[in-house]
């Protein structure tokens, strides 16, 4: 798989798993030297809509159990 194939798979999984309305993809590289890609599910009701997610709204702490549960859902969709 190429990087773009993997981005497409993750994008589809976010739509399938969490009903994302739009997908934003970004590769910034400002803070760390390694290549990494942000694949972000977006919703028309999110705090930054329709603008970029960077520095928009107020950061919220999410319980580790919720993060783990969401990761499990995404992992299951990617592996199906």
N, CA, C and O atoms as a CHARMM CRD file, in Angstrom:
* protein
*
  320
    1    1 UNK  N      0.83500  -1.19300   0.00000 PROA 1      0.00000
    2    1 UNK  CA     0.00000   0.00000   0.00000 PROA 1      0.00000
    3    1 UNK  C      0.87300   1.24800   0.00000 PROA 1      0.00000
    4    1 UNK  O      1.95500   1.27300   0.58600 PROA 1      0.00000
    5    2 UNK  N      0.38500   2.26300  -0.66000 PROA 2      0.00000
    6    2 UNK  CA     1.06800   3.54400  -0.60200 PROA 2      0.00000
    7    2 UNK  C      0.48700   4.35800   0.54700 PROA 2      0.00000
    8    2 UNK  O     -0.56300   4.01500   1.09100 PROA 2      0.00000
    9    3 UNK  N      1.16000   5.41700   0.90700 PROA 3      0.00000
   10    3 UNK  CA     0.66100   6.30400   1.95700 PROA 3      0.00000
   11    3 UNK  C     -0.73700   6.80000   1.61200 PROA 3      0.00000
   12    3 UNK  O     -1.60000   6.87600   2.48600 PROA 3      0.00000
   13    4 UNK  N     -0.96800   7.13800   0.35500 PROA 4      0.00000
   14    4 UNK  CA    -2.28300   7.65400  -0.03800 PROA 4      0.00000
   15    4 UNK  C     -3.36300   6.58100   0.06300 PROA 4      0.00000
   16    4 UNK  O     -4.50800   6.88600   0.39900 PROA 4      0.00000
   17    5 UNK  N     -3.01100   5.33100  -0.22300 PROA 5      0.00000
   18    5 UNK  CA    -3.96500   4.23200  -0.02900 PROA 5      0.00000
   19    5 UNK  C     -4.33600   4.10200   1.44800 PROA 5      0.00000
   20    5 UNK  O     -5.50200   3.91100   1.79400 PROA 5      0.00000
   21    6 UNK  N     -3.33100   4.20800   2.30600 PROA 6      0.00000
   22    6 UNK  CA    -3.58100   4.09300   3.74300 PROA 6      0.00000
   23    6 UNK  C     -4.43100   5.25400   4.24900 PROA 6      0.00000
   24    6 UNK  O     -5.31300   5.05600   5.08400 PROA 6      0.00000
   25    7 UNK  N     -4.17500   6.46000   3.75300 PROA 7      0.00000
   26    7 UNK  CA    -4.99500   7.61600   4.12500 PROA 7      0.00000
   27    7 UNK  C     -6.43600   7.39200   3.68600 PROA 7      0.00000
   28    7 UNK  O     -7.36500   7.69700   4.43400 PROA 7      0.00000
   29    8 UNK  N     -6.62900   6.86800   2.49200 PROA 8      0.00000
   30    8 UNK  CA    -7.98500   6.59300   1.99500 PROA 8      0.00000
   31    8 UNK  C     -8.68400   5.55400   2.86400 PROA 8      0.00000
   32    8 UNK  O     -9.87500   5.68600   3.14600 PROA 8      0.00000
   33    9 UNK  N     -7.95700   4.51900   3.29300 PROA 9      0.00000
   34    9 UNK  CA    -8.55300   3.48800   4.15400 PROA 9      0.00000
   35    9 UNK  C     -8.96900   4.06600   5.50300 PROA 9      0.00000
   36    9 UNK  O    -10.06600   3.79100   5.98800 PROA 9      0.00000
   37   10 UNK  N     -8.10000   4.86100   6.10100 PROA 10     0.00000
   38   10 UNK  CA    -8.42000   5.46700   7.39400 PROA 10     0.00000
   39   10 UNK  C     -9.57400   6.45300   7.24300 PROA 10     0.00000
   40   10 UNK  O    -10.44700   6.51500   8.10900 PROA 10     0.00000
   41   11 UNK  N     -9.59100   7.21100   6.17000 PROA 11     0.00000
   42   11 UNK  CA   -10.68800   8.15400   5.92600 PROA 11     0.00000
   43   11 UNK  C    -12.01900   7.42900   5.84300 PROA 11     0.00000
   44   11 UNK  O    -12.99400   7.84700   6.47000 PROA 11     0.00000
   45   12 UNK  N    -12.07100   6.35500   5.08300 PROA 12     0.00000
   46   12 UNK  CA   -13.30600   5.57400   4.95500 PROA 12     0.00000
   47   12 UNK  C    -13.70200   4.97500   6.29600 PROA 12     0.00000
   48   12 UNK  O    -14.88400   4.94700   6.63900 PROA 12     0.00000
   49   13 UNK  N    -12.72700   4.50000   7.05100 PROA 13     0.00000
   50   13 UNK  CA   -13.01700   3.91600   8.36200 PROA 13     0.00000
   51   13 UNK  C    -13.60900   4.95200   9.31000 PROA 13     0.00000
   52   13 UNK  O    -14.51500   4.63000  10.07800 PROA 13     0.00000
   53   14 UNK  N    -13.11800   6.19000   9.27200 PROA 14     0.00000
   54   14 UNK  CA   -13.68200   7.24500  10.11800 PROA 14     0.00000
   55   14 UNK  C    -15.12900   7.53900   9.74500 PROA 14     0.00000
   56   14 UNK  O    -15.96900   7.76200  10.61800 PROA 14     0.00000
   57   15 UNK  N    -15.41400   7.53900   8.45700 PROA 15     0.00000
   58   15 UNK  CA   -16.79800   7.74500   8.00900 PROA 15     0.00000
   59   15 UNK  C    -17.66600   6.57500   8.45600 PROA 15     0.00000
   60   15 UNK  O    -18.75200   6.77500   9.00000 PROA 15     0.00000
   61   16 UNK  N    -17.19200   5.36100   8.22800 PROA 16     0.00000
   62   16 UNK  CA   -17.97600   4.17000   8.57100 PROA 16     0.00000
   63   16 UNK  C    -18.17300   4.01700  10.07900 PROA 16     0.00000
   64   16 UNK  O    -19.26400   3.66800  10.53000 PROA 16     0.00000
   65   17 UNK  N    -17.12500   4.27500  10.85800 PROA 17     0.00000
   66   17 UNK  CA   -17.18000   4.03100  12.30100 PROA 17     0.00000
   67   17 UNK  C    -17.87600   5.14400  13.07000 PROA 17     0.00000
   68   17 UNK  O    -18.57300   4.88400  14.05100 PROA 17     0.00000
   69   18 UNK  N    -17.69000   6.39000  12.62600 PROA 18     0.00000
   70   18 UNK  CA   -18.15100   7.52500  13.42200 PROA 18     0.00000
   71   18 UNK  C    -19.05200   8.48500  12.65300 PROA 18     0.00000
   72   18 UNK  O    -19.35200   9.57600  13.13700 PROA 18     0.00000
   73   19 UNK  N    -19.48300   8.08600  11.46000 PROA 19     0.00000
   74   19 UNK  CA   -20.37200   8.92200  10.64300 PROA 19     0.00000
   75   19 UNK  C    -19.81000  10.31700  10.38500 PROA 19     0.00000
   76   19 UNK  O    -20.55500  11.29700  10.36300 PROA 19     0.00000
   77   20 UNK  N    -18.49500  10.40400  10.18900 PROA 20     0.00000
   78   20 UNK  CA   -17.88800  11.69700   9.86800 PROA 20     0.00000
   79   20 UNK  C    -18.51500  12.23900   8.58700 PROA 20     0.00000
   80   20 UNK  O    -18.72100  11.50200   7.62200 PROA 20     0.00000
   81   21 UNK  N    -18.81400  13.53100   8.59000 PROA 21     0.00000
   82   21 UNK  CA   -19.44800  14.16200   7.42800 PROA 21     0.00000
   83   21 UNK  C    -18.42200  14.57600   6.37500 PROA 21     0.00000
   84   21 UNK  O    -18.70600  14.54000   5.17800 PROA 21     0.00000
   85   22 UNK  N    -17.25700  14.95900   6.81600 PROA 22     0.00000
   86   22 UNK  CA   -16.15300  15.35100   5.93900 PROA 22     0.00000
   87   22 UNK  C    -14.87000  14.81100   6.55300 PROA 22     0.00000
   88   22 UNK  O    -14.83400  14.46000   7.73200 PROA 22     0.00000
   89   23 UNK  N    -13.82700  14.74700   5.75000 PROA 23     0.00000
   90   23 UNK  CA   -12.51500  14.31700   6.22300 PROA 23     0.00000
   91   23 UNK  C    -11.50400  15.39800   5.86100 PROA 23     0.00000
   92   23 UNK  O    -11.46500  15.86700   4.72300 PROA 23     0.00000
   93   24 UNK  N    -10.68700  15.79000   6.83500 PROA 24     0.00000
   94   24 UNK  CA    -9.56300  16.68000   6.58100 PROA 24     0.00000
   95   24 UNK  C     -8.28700  15.86300   6.71100 PROA 24     0.00000
   96   24 UNK  O     -8.16200  15.04100   7.61800 PROA 24     0.00000
   97   25 UNK  N     -7.34400  16.08500   5.80800 PROA 25     0.00000
   98   25 UNK  CA    -6.05600  15.39600   5.82800 PROA 25     0.00000
   99   25 UNK  C     -4.96900  16.46600   5.80800 PROA 25     0.00000
  100   25 UNK  O     -5.01300  17.39300   5.00000 PROA 25     0.00000
  101   26 UNK  N     -3.98800  16.32700   6.71300 PROA 26     0.00000
  102   26 UNK  CA    -2.91000  17.31000   6.76600 PROA 26     0.00000
  103   26 UNK  C     -1.60700  16.63300   7.16300 PROA 26     0.00000
  104   26 UNK  O     -1.59200  15.72200   7.99000 PROA 26     0.00000
  105   27 UNK  N     -0.52600  17.08700   6.57000 PROA 27     0.00000
  106   27 UNK  CA     0.82000  16.68600   6.96900 PROA 27     0.00000
  107   27 UNK  C      1.58200  17.98000   7.22500 PROA 27     0.00000
  108   27 UNK  O      1.92100  18.69700   6.28400 PROA 27     0.00000
  109   28 UNK  N      1.85100  18.28100   8.48600 PROA 28     0.00000
  110   28 UNK  CA     2.43400  19.57100   8.82800 PROA 28     0.00000
  111   28 UNK  C      3.94400  19.51400   9.02500 PROA 28     0.00000
  112   28 UNK  O      4.68200  20.18600   8.30500 PROA 28     0.00000
  113   29 UNK  N      4.41200  18.73300   9.97400 PROA 29     0.00000
  114   29 UNK  CA     5.84900  18.61500  10.18600 PROA 29     0.00000
  115   29 UNK  C      6.50600  19.80800  10.84200 PROA 29     0.00000
  116   29 UNK  O      7.72700  19.94600  10.76300 PROA 29     0.00000
  117   30 UNK  N      5.74100  20.68000  11.49100 PROA 30     0.00000
  118   30 UNK  CA     6.33700  21.84800  12.13400 PROA 30     0.00000
  119   30 UNK  C      7.02500  21.52100  13.45300 PROA 30     0.00000
  120   30 UNK  O      8.01900  22.15600  13.80300 PROA 30     0.00000
  121   31 UNK  N      6.51700  20.55400  14.17700 PROA 31     0.00000
  122   31 UNK  CA     7.00500  20.27000  15.52200 PROA 31     0.00000
  123   31 UNK  C      7.92700  19.05700  15.60600 PROA 31     0.00000
  124   31 UNK  O      8.80300  19.00700  16.47000 PROA 31     0.00000
  125   32 UNK  N      7.74300  18.09100  14.72900 PROA 32     0.00000
  126   32 UNK  CA     8.53100  16.85700  14.79600 PROA 32     0.00000
  127   32 UNK  C      9.11800  16.55500  13.41900 PROA 32     0.00000
  128   32 UNK  O      8.52800  16.92300  12.40400 PROA 32     0.00000
  129   33 UNK  N     10.27500  15.88800  13.37400 PROA 33     0.00000
  130   33 UNK  CA    10.92800  15.66500  12.08400 PROA 33     0.00000
  131   33 UNK  C     10.34100  14.52400  11.25500 PROA 33     0.00000
  132   33 UNK  O     10.50900  14.50900  10.03600 PROA 33     0.00000
  133   34 UNK  N      9.65700  13.56700  11.88700 PROA 34     0.00000
  134   34 UNK  CA     9.18000  12.41000  11.12700 PROA 34     0.00000
  135   34 UNK  C      7.89800  12.73700  10.35600 PROA 34     0.00000
  136   34 UNK  O      7.09100  13.56700  10.77600 PROA 34     0.00000
  137   35 UNK  N      7.74200  12.06700   9.23000 PROA 35     0.00000
  138   35 UNK  CA     6.52600  12.22100   8.44300 PROA 35     0.00000
  139   35 UNK  C      5.36200  11.60200   9.19500 PROA 35     0.00000
  140   35 UNK  O      5.44200  10.45700   9.64200 PROA 35     0.00000
  141   36 UNK  N      4.28900  12.34900   9.33300 PROA 36     0.00000
  142   36 UNK  CA     3.05300  11.82300   9.89500 PROA 36     0.00000
  143   36 UNK  C      1.89600  12.59500   9.29000 PROA 36     0.00000
  144   36 UNK  O      2.04500  13.74000   8.86400 PROA 36     0.00000
  145   37 UNK  N      0.75500  11.95700   9.26000 PROA 37     0.00000
  146   37 UNK  CA    -0.41800  12.53900   8.61200 PROA 37     0.00000
  147   37 UNK  C     -1.56000  12.56200   9.61400 PROA 37     0.00000
  148   37 UNK  O     -1.80100  11.58600  10.32300 PROA 37     0.00000
  149   38 UNK  N     -2.25500  13.68200   9.66300 PROA 38     0.00000
  150   38 UNK  CA    -3.45800  13.81200  10.48300 PROA 38     0.00000
  151   38 UNK  C     -4.65300  13.52700   9.58100 PROA 38     0.00000
  152   38 UNK  O     -4.80600  14.16200   8.53700 PROA 38     0.00000
  153   39 UNK  N     -5.49200  12.58800   9.96800 PROA 39     0.00000
  154   39 UNK  CA    -6.72900  12.29100   9.24500 PROA 39     0.00000
  155   39 UNK  C     -7.84600  12.57100  10.24200 PROA 39     0.00000
  156   39 UNK  O     -7.99400  11.85800  11.23500 PROA 39     0.00000
  157   40 UNK  N     -8.62900  13.60800   9.97400 PROA 40     0.00000
  158   40 UNK  CA    -9.56200  14.14400  10.96500 PROA 40     0.00000
  159   40 UNK  C    -10.98400  14.06300  10.44100 PROA 40     0.00000
  160   40 UNK  O    -11.30600  14.63500   9.40000 PROA 40     0.00000
  161   41 UNK  N    -11.83000  13.35200  11.16300 PROA 41     0.00000
  162   41 UNK  CA   -13.24900  13.33100  10.83700 PROA 41     0.00000
  163   41 UNK  C    -13.88000  14.63900  11.27800 PROA 41     0.00000
  164   41 UNK  O    -13.66400  15.09100  12.40300 PROA 41     0.00000
  165   42 UNK  N    -14.66100  15.25100  10.39200 PROA 42     0.00000
  166   42 UNK  CA   -15.27500  16.55000  10.69400 PROA 42     0.00000
  167   42 UNK  C    -16.79000  16.44400  10.64600 PROA 42     0.00000
  168   42 UNK  O    -17.36200  15.57500   9.98700 PROA 42     0.00000
  169   43 UNK  N    -17.41400  17.36300  11.37100 PROA 43     0.00000
  170   43 UNK  CA   -18.87200  17.42400  11.46600 PROA 43     0.00000
  171   43 UNK  C    -19.29600  18.88400  11.36100 PROA 43     0.00000
  172   43 UNK  O    -18.59100  19.77400  11.83900 PROA 43     0.00000
  173   44 UNK  N    -20.43400  19.12900  10.74300 PROA 44     0.00000
  174   44 UNK  CA   -20.89400  20.51300  10.57200 PROA 44     0.00000
  175   44 UNK  C    -21.18600  21.18700  11.90700 PROA 44     0.00000
  176   44 UNK  O    -21.27900  22.41300  11.96500 PROA 44     0.00000
  177   45 UNK  N    -21.33200  20.41700  12.97400 PROA 45     0.00000
  178   45 UNK  CA   -21.58200  21.00400  14.29100 PROA 45     0.00000
  179   45 UNK  C    -20.30600  21.15300  15.13300 PROA 45     0.00000
  180   45 UNK  O    -20.38900  21.56300  16.29100 PROA 45     0.00000
  181   46 UNK  N    -19.12000  20.82900  14.57500 PROA 46     0.00000
  182   46 UNK  CA   -17.91800  20.97000  15.40300 PROA 46     0.00000
  183   46 UNK  C    -17.54200  22.44100  15.55400 PROA 46     0.00000
  184   46 UNK  O    -17.92700  23.27900  14.74000 PROA 46     0.00000
  185   47 UNK  N    -16.78300  22.74200  16.61100 PROA 47     0.00000
  186   47 UNK  CA   -16.50000  24.12900  17.00200 PROA 47     0.00000
  187   47 UNK  C    -15.79100  24.93500  15.91700 PROA 47     0.00000
  188   47 UNK  O    -15.94500  26.15500  15.86500 PROA 47     0.00000
  189   48 UNK  N    -15.03400  24.29600  15.06900 PROA 48     0.00000
  190   48 UNK  CA   -14.24700  25.01200  14.06400 PROA 48     0.00000
  191   48 UNK  C    -14.93000  25.09000  12.70000 PROA 48     0.00000
  192   48 UNK  O    -14.46200  25.81100  11.81900 PROA 48     0.00000
  193   49 UNK  N    -16.01600  24.36700  12.51800 PROA 49     0.00000
  194   49 UNK  CA   -16.64900  24.27000  11.20200 PROA 49     0.00000
  195   49 UNK  C    -17.00200  25.63800  10.65600 PROA 49     0.00000
  196   49 UNK  O    -17.52600  26.45900  11.40900 PROA 49     0.00000
  197   50 UNK  N    -16.74700  25.93100   9.39900 PROA 50     0.00000
  198   50 UNK  CA   -16.11900  25.11400   8.37000 PROA 50     0.00000
  199   50 UNK  C    -14.62100  25.37900   8.24500 PROA 50     0.00000
  200   50 UNK  O    -13.99500  24.94900   7.27600 PROA 50     0.00000
  201   51 UNK  N    -14.05200  26.07300   9.20300 PROA 51     0.00000
  202   51 UNK  CA   -12.63200  26.40500   9.14600 PROA 51     0.00000
  203   51 UNK  C    -11.74000  25.25100   9.56800 PROA 51     0.00000
  204   51 UNK  O    -12.22500  24.15800   9.86100 PROA 51     0.00000
  205   52 UNK  N    -10.42900  25.49500   9.59900 PROA 52     0.00000
  206   52 UNK  CA    -9.48900  24.45700  10.01000 PROA 52     0.00000
  207   52 UNK  C     -9.62500  24.15200  11.50200 PROA 52     0.00000
  208   52 UNK  O    -10.06800  24.99900  12.27800 PROA 52     0.00000
  209   53 UNK  N     -9.24500  22.95100  11.89100 PROA 53     0.00000
  210   53 UNK  CA    -9.37600  22.54200  13.29000 PROA 53     0.00000
  211   53 UNK  C     -8.27400  23.10800  14.17700 PROA 53     0.00000
  212   53 UNK  O     -8.42000  23.14200  15.39900 PROA 53     0.00000
  213   54 UNK  N     -7.19700  23.54300  13.58900 PROA 54     0.00000
  214   54 UNK  CA    -6.04400  23.98800  14.37100 PROA 54     0.00000
  215   54 UNK  C     -6.38600  25.24200  15.16900 PROA 54     0.00000
  216   54 UNK  O     -6.86200  26.23200  14.61400 PROA 54     0.00000
  217   55 UNK  N     -6.13700  25.18800  16.47400 PROA 55     0.00000
  218   55 UNK  CA    -6.33300  26.31200  17.39700 PROA 55     0.00000
  219   55 UNK  C     -7.76400  26.83300  17.42600 PROA 55     0.00000
  220   55 UNK  O     -7.97800  28.02300  17.65600 PROA 55     0.00000
  221   56 UNK  N     -8.72700  25.98500  17.20200 PROA 56     0.00000
  222   56 UNK  CA   -10.13400  26.38800  17.23900 PROA 56     0.00000
  223   56 UNK  C    -10.80300  25.75300  18.44900 PROA 56     0.00000
  224   56 UNK  O    -10.50100  24.61700  18.81500 PROA 56     0.00000
  225   57 UNK  N    -11.70100  26.48500  19.05600 PROA 57     0.00000
  226   57 UNK  CA   -12.44100  25.93800  20.18500 PROA 57     0.00000
  227   57 UNK  C    -11.56000  25.78600  21.41200 PROA 57     0.00000
  228   57 UNK  O    -10.44600  26.30700  21.46700 PROA 57     0.00000
  229   58 UNK  N    -12.07300  25.07100  22.38300 PROA 58     0.00000
  230   58 UNK  CA   -11.37300  24.84200  23.64000 PROA 58     0.00000
  231   58 UNK  C    -11.01200  23.36300  23.73100 PROA 58     0.00000
  232   58 UNK  O    -11.84900  22.49400  23.48600 PROA 58     0.00000
  233   59 UNK  N     -9.77000  23.08900  24.08000 PROA 59     0.00000
  234   59 UNK  CA    -9.33400  21.69800  24.22700 PROA 59     0.00000
  235   59 UNK  C    -10.10900  21.03500  25.36100 PROA 59     0.00000
  236   59 UNK  O    -10.36200  21.64600  26.40000 PROA 59     0.00000
  237   60 UNK  N    -10.47500  19.79500  25.14700 PROA 60     0.00000
  238   60 UNK  CA   -11.19800  19.03000  26.16000 PROA 60     0.00000
  239   60 UNK  C    -10.39700  17.79000  26.51700 PROA 60     0.00000
  240   60 UNK  O     -9.81400  17.14200  25.64700 PROA 60     0.00000
  241   61 UNK  N    -10.37300  17.46700  27.79200 PROA 61     0.00000
  242   61 UNK  CA    -9.76200  16.20800  28.22000 PROA 61     0.00000
  243   61 UNK  C    -10.74800  15.08600  27.94900 PROA 61     0.00000
  244   61 UNK  O    -11.93400  15.20300  28.25900 PROA 61     0.00000
  245   62 UNK  N    -10.26100  14.00600  27.37400 PROA 62     0.00000
  246   62 UNK  CA   -11.09600  12.84500  27.08800 PROA 62     0.00000
  247   62 UNK  C    -10.57500  11.68900  27.92800 PROA 62     0.00000
  248   62 UNK  O     -9.37400  11.41800  27.95200 PROA 62     0.00000
  249   63 UNK  N    -11.48400  11.01200  28.61400 PROA 63     0.00000
  250   63 UNK  CA   -11.13900   9.88400  29.46600 PROA 63     0.00000
  251   63 UNK  C    -10.41700   8.80900  28.65300 PROA 63     0.00000
  252   63 UNK  O    -10.79300   8.53200  27.51400 PROA 63     0.00000
  253   64 UNK  N     -9.39500   8.21200  29.23100 PROA 64     0.00000
  254   64 UNK  CA    -8.61100   7.18300  28.54400 PROA 64     0.00000
  255   64 UNK  C     -9.46200   5.98900  28.12300 PROA 64     0.00000
  256   64 UNK  O     -9.18500   5.36600  27.09800 PROA 64     0.00000
  257   65 UNK  N    -10.49200   5.66300  28.89800 PROA 65     0.00000
  258   65 UNK  CA   -11.38700   4.56700  28.51900 PROA 65     0.00000
  259   65 UNK  C    -12.15100   4.89800  27.24200 PROA 65     0.00000
  260   65 UNK  O    -12.37700   4.02400  26.40500 PROA 65     0.00000
  261   66 UNK  N    -12.54800   6.15900  27.09400 PROA 66     0.00000
  262   66 UNK  CA   -13.25100   6.59200  25.88000 PROA 66     0.00000
  263   66 UNK  C    -12.30400   6.52100  24.68900 PROA 66     0.00000
  264   66 UNK  O    -12.68000   6.05300  23.61400 PROA 66     0.00000
  265   67 UNK  N    -11.08700   6.98400  24.88400 PROA 67     0.00000
  266   67 UNK  CA   -10.09300   6.92300  23.80800 PROA 67     0.00000
  267   67 UNK  C     -9.86100   5.47300  23.39800 PROA 67     0.00000
  268   67 UNK  O     -9.83100   5.16000  22.20800 PROA 67     0.00000
  269   68 UNK  N     -9.69800   4.59300  24.37600 PROA 68     0.00000
  270   68 UNK  CA    -9.48700   3.17700  24.08300 PROA 68     0.00000
  271   68 UNK  C    -10.65800   2.55900  23.35100 PROA 68     0.00000
  272   68 UNK  O    -10.47500   1.77400  22.42100 PROA 68     0.00000
  273   69 UNK  N    -11.85900   2.91100  23.76900 PROA 69     0.00000
  274   69 UNK  CA   -13.06400   2.38800  23.12100 PROA 69     0.00000
  275   69 UNK  C    -13.16000   2.84900  21.67100 PROA 69     0.00000
  276   69 UNK  O    -13.48400   2.06300  20.78200 PROA 69     0.00000
  277   70 UNK  N    -12.87700   4.12400  21.44100 PROA 70     0.00000
  278   70 UNK  CA   -12.91400   4.65200  20.07000 PROA 70     0.00000
  279   70 UNK  C    -11.83100   4.01100  19.21000 PROA 70     0.00000
  280   70 UNK  O    -12.05800   3.71700  18.03700 PROA 70     0.00000
  281   71 UNK  N    -10.66600   3.79700  19.78700 PROA 71     0.00000
  282   71 UNK  CA    -9.58700   3.12800  19.05000 PROA 71     0.00000
  283   71 UNK  C     -9.98900   1.70900  18.68500 PROA 71     0.00000
  284   71 UNK  O     -9.70100   1.24100  17.58300 PROA 71     0.00000
  285   72 UNK  N    -10.65600   1.02100  19.60800 PROA 72     0.00000
  286   72 UNK  CA   -11.12400  -0.34200  19.32400 PROA 72     0.00000
  287   72 UNK  C    -12.12300  -0.36000  18.17900 PROA 72     0.00000
  288   72 UNK  O    -12.05200  -1.21900  17.30100 PROA 72     0.00000
  289   73 UNK  N    -13.05900   0.59100  18.18600 PROA 73     0.00000
  290   73 UNK  CA   -14.05800   0.67200  17.11100 PROA 73     0.00000
  291   73 UNK  C    -13.35600   0.89700  15.77800 PROA 73     0.00000
  292   73 UNK  O    -13.64700   0.21200  14.79700 PROA 73     0.00000
  293   74 UNK  N    -12.44100   1.84600  15.74100 PROA 74     0.00000
  294   74 UNK  CA   -11.72800   2.14900  14.50000 PROA 74     0.00000
  295   74 UNK  C    -10.89100   0.95300  14.04900 PROA 74     0.00000
  296   74 UNK  O    -10.86500   0.62500  12.86300 PROA 74     0.00000
  297   75 UNK  N    -10.21800   0.31100  14.97600 PROA 75     0.00000
  298   75 UNK  CA    -9.40800  -0.87200  14.65500 PROA 75     0.00000
  299   75 UNK  C    -10.27700  -1.98000  14.06400 PROA 75     0.00000
  300   75 UNK  O     -9.89100  -2.62300  13.08800 PROA 75     0.00000
  301   76 UNK  N    -11.44800  -2.20000  14.65500 PROA 76     0.00000
  302   76 UNK  CA   -12.35700  -3.23500  14.14700 PROA 76     0.00000
  303   76 UNK  C    -12.82600  -2.92700  12.73200 PROA 76     0.00000
  304   76 UNK  O    -12.90200  -3.82500  11.89400 PROA 76     0.00000
  305   77 UNK  N    -13.14000  -1.66600  12.46200 PROA 77     0.00000
  306   77 UNK  CA   -13.57500  -1.28600  11.10900 PROA 77     0.00000
  307   77 UNK  C    -12.42600  -1.46600  10.12200 PROA 77     0.00000
  308   77 UNK  O    -12.63500  -1.96300   9.01500 PROA 77     0.00000
  309   78 UNK  N    -11.22500  -1.07100  10.50800 PROA 78     0.00000
  310   78 UNK  CA   -10.07200  -1.21400   9.61500 PROA 78     0.00000
  311   78 UNK  C     -9.75200  -2.68000   9.33200 PROA 78     0.00000
  312   78 UNK  O     -9.27500  -3.01000   8.24600 PROA 78     0.00000
  313   79 UNK  N    -10.00800  -3.55000  10.28700 PROA 79     0.00000
  314   79 UNK  CA    -9.69400  -4.97200  10.12100 PROA 79     0.00000
  315   79 UNK  C    -10.82200  -5.78200   9.50800 PROA 79     0.00000
  316   79 UNK  O    -10.66700  -6.98200   9.28200 PROA 79     0.00000
  317   80 UNK  N    -11.95200  -5.14800   9.23600 PROA 80     0.00000
  318   80 UNK  CA   -13.08700  -5.90800   8.68000 PROA 80     0.00000
  319   80 UNK  C    -13.06000  -5.93800   7.16400 PROA 80     0.00000
  320   80 UNK  O    -13.94000  -6.53300   6.54200 PROA 80     0.00000
